[in-house]
XYZ file of C-alpha atoms in Angstrom:
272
model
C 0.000 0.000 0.000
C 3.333 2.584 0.325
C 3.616 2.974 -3.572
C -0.491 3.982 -3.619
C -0.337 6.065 0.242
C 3.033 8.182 -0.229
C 2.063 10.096 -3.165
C -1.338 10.803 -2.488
C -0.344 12.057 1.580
C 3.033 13.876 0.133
C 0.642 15.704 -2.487
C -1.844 16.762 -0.180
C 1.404 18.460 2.157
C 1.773 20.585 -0.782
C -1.385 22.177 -0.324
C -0.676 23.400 3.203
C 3.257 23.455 3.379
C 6.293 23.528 1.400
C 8.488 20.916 -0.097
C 10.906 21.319 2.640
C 8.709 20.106 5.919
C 8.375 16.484 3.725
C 11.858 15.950 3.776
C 11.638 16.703 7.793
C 9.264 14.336 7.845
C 11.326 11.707 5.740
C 13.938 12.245 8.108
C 11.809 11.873 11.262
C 10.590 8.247 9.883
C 14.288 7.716 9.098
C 15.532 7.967 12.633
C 12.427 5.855 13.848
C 14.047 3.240 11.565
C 17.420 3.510 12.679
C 16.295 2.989 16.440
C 14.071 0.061 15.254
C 17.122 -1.312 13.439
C 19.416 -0.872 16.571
C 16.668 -2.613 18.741
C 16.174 -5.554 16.475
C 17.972 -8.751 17.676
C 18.736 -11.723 15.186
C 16.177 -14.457 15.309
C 17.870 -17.427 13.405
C 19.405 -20.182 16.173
C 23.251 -19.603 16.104
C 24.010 -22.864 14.797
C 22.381 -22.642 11.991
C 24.039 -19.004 10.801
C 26.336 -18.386 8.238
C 30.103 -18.298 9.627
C 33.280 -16.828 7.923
C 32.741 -13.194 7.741
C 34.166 -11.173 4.849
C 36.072 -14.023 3.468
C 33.037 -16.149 3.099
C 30.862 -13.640 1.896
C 33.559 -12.877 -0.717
C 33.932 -16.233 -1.868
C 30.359 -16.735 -2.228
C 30.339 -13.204 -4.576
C 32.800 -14.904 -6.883
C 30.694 -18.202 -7.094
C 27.585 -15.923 -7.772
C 29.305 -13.948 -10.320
C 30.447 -16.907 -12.322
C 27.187 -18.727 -12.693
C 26.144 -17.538 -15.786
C 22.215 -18.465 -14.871
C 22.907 -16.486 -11.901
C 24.195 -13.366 -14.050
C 21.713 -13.497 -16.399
C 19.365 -12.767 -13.722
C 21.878 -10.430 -12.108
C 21.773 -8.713 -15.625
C 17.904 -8.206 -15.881
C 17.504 -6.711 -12.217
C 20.047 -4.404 -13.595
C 19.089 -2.827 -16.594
C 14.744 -3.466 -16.189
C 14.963 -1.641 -12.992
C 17.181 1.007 -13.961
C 14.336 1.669 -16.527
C 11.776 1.913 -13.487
C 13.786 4.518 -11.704
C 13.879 6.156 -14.949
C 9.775 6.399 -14.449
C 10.194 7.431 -10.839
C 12.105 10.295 -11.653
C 11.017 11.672 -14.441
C 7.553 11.043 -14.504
C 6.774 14.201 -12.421
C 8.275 16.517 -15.314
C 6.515 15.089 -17.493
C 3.108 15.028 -15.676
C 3.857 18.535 -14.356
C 5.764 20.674 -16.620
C 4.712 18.936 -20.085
C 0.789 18.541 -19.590
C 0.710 20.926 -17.150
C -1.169 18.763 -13.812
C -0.674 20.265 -10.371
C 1.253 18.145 -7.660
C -2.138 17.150 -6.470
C -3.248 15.865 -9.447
C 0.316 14.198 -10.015
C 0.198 12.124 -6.836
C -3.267 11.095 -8.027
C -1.877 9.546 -11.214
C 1.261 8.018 -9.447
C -0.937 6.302 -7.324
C -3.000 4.863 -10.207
C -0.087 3.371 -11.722
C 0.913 1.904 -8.083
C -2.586 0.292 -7.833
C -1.461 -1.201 -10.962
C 1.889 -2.680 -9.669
C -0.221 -4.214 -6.433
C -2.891 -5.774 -9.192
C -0.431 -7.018 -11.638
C 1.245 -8.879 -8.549
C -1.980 -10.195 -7.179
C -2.892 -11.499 -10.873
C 0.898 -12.898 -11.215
C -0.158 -15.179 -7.972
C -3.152 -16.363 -9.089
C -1.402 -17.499 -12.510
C 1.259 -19.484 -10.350
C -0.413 -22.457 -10.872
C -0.774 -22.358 -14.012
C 2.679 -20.738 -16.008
C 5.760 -21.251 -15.007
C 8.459 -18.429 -13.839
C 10.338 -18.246 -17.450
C 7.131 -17.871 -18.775
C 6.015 -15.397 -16.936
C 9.457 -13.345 -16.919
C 9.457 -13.768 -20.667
C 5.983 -11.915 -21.374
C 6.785 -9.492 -18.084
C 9.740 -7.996 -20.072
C 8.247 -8.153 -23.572
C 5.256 -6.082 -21.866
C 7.890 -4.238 -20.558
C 9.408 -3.209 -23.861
C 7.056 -2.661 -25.981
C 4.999 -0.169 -23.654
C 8.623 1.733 -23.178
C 8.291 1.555 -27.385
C 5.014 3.122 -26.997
C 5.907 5.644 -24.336
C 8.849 7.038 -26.696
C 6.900 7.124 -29.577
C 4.198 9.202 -27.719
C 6.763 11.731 -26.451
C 8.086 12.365 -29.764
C 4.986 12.881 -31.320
C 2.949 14.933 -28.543
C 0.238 12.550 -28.091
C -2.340 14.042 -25.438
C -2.534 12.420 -21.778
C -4.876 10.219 -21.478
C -3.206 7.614 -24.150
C 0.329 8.663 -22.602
C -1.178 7.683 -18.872
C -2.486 4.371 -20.267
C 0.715 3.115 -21.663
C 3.004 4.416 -18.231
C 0.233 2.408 -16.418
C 0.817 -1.003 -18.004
C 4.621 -0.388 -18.469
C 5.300 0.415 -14.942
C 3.180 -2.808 -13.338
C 5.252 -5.039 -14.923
C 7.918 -4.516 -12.218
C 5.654 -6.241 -9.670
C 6.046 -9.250 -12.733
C 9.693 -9.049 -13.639
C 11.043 -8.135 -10.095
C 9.552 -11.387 -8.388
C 9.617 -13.800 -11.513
C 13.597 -12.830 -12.105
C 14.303 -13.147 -8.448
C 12.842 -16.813 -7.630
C 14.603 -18.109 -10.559
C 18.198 -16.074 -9.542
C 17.527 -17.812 -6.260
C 16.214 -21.185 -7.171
C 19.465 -23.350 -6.827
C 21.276 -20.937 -3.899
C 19.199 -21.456 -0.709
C 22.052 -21.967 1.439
C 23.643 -18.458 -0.106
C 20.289 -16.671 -0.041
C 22.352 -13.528 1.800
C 25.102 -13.338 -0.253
C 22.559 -13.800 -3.410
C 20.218 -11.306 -2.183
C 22.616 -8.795 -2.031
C 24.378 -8.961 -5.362
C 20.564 -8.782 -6.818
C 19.804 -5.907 -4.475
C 22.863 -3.920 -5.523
C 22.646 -4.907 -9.472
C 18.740 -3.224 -8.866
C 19.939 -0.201 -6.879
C 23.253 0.342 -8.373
C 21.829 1.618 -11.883
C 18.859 3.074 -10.508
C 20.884 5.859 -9.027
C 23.363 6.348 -12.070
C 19.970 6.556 -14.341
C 18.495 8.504 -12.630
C 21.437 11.109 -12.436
C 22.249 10.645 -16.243
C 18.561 11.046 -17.142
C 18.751 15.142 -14.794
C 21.926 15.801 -16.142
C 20.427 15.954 -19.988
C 17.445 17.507 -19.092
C 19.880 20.395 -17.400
C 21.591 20.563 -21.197
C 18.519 20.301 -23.243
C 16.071 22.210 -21.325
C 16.669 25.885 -22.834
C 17.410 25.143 -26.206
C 14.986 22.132 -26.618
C 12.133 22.426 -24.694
C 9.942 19.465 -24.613
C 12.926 17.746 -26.081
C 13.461 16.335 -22.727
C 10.790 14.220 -22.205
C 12.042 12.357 -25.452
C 15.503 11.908 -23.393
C 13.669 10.673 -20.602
C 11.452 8.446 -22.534
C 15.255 6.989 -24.355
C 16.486 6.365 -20.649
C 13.874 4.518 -20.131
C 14.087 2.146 -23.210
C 17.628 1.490 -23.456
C 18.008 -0.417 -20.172
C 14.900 -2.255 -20.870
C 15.856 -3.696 -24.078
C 19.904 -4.169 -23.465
C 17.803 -6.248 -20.244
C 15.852 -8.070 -22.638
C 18.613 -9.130 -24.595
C 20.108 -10.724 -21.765
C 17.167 -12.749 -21.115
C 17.594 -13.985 -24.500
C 20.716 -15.243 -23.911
C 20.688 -16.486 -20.506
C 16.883 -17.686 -19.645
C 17.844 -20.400 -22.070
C 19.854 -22.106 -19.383
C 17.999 -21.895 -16.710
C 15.622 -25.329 -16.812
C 12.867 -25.356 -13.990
C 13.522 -28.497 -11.638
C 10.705 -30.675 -11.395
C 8.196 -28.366 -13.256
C 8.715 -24.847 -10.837
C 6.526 -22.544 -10.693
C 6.663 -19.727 -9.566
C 7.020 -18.382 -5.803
C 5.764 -15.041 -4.985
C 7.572 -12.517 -3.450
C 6.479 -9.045 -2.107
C 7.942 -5.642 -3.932
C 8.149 -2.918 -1.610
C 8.847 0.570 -3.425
């Protein structure tokens, strides 16, 4: 419910405040964290943790890295949600300063398309059953593509909102698809290194996001005087190029991963 609550509660601040009092009170539930995180006590029995420290966790990197099912996977959390960022943090310019919607109105139409991540997942559940992971990652990321297709093509030639809101809204909910579908396979054969796995697939997600995302500012700081609404075609090119250099490498590595004893697929929660 975050993705859907945040943006509708940080627009409605903006009526009645300034910018500046919702990064106060970012950093007010940001020290409740910390103290949580300092009270919080490991739960699993001490014989059955992980011992070895650094040079463990090292050598368990390098085994990571070198499984090329593994990297494939690795490679997909990289560039897809690099692409997402890309929608997180440009799709207030282009709400806002290219069709012209108020903050309000903004958070209203984030929200939408975060109702759609929470339904795509709950659909992805109920289909379990029925496909199995690859398949599911394959159409998640062709979805994926083709909507970022869609979304450039609309920026480039000025199409009004309500087709350009559409195609965000089934582009983005795909990450609820390709986040968990990607992950159970990454982790299918590495239960006993689920830490060390987890946290190459954590940074491979996080690691691009904020390089996009910086990339993506910096040309709309060069193009914005001379080009105008020029920007929202870089933006929309951000956005694509991860996506499909993700694709490719889904391509070639999906093609070794073979599901043991017909998988399917095990859901996992997204949190944005």
């Amino acid at each position: 419910m975050a993705p859907v609550i945040a943006p509708l509660i940080g627009g409605q601040l903006l009526l009645f405040t300034t910018w500046r009092v919702i990064f106060v009170i970012l950093a007010i539930f940001s020290a409740i964290l910390l103290a949580g995180s300092l009270l919080f006590r490991e739960s699993l029995p001490k014989e059955k943790r992980v011992t070895g420290g650094v040079a463990t966790a090292t050598k368990n990197y390098i085994t990571l890295i070198k499984d090329k099912r593994f990297l494939g996977q690795t490679l997909i959390q990289f560039f897809a949600f690099g692409g997402f960022f890309a929608y997180i943090s440009g799709s207030s310019f282009v709400y806002q300063n290219i069709f012209q919607l108020s903050a309000q109105e903004f958070s209203y139409l984030f929200g939408i398309n975060s109702c759609g991540i929470i339904l795509a997942s709950a659909i992805s559940a109920r289909l379990s059953n029925v496909i199995t992971v690859r398949q599911l990652l394959t159409f998640a990321l062709w979805q994926l593509t083709i909507g970022s297709l869609l979304f450039l093509i609309a920026m480039l030639f000025e199409w009004p909102l309500i087709p350009v809101t559409a195609i965000l809204f089934f582009t983005v909910c795909t990450v609820s698809l390709f986040g968990s579908a990607s992950f159970s396979m990454a982790m299918a054969k590495y239960g006993k290194m689920a830490g060390s796995a987890s946290a190459v697939l954590g940074f491979a997600s996080m690691f691009l996001c904020r390089n996009r995302i910086s990339i993506s500012w910096y040309w709309w700081g060069i193009y914005r005087d001379s080009h105008g609404d020029y920007n929202a075609s870089m933006f929309s090119a951000f956005l694509i190029v991860p996506i499909w250099f993700g694709r490719k490498r889904l391509i070639s590595f999906t093609h070794l991963y073979k599901p043991h004893n017909g998988a399917r697929l095990q859901q996992n929660n997204i949190s944005i």
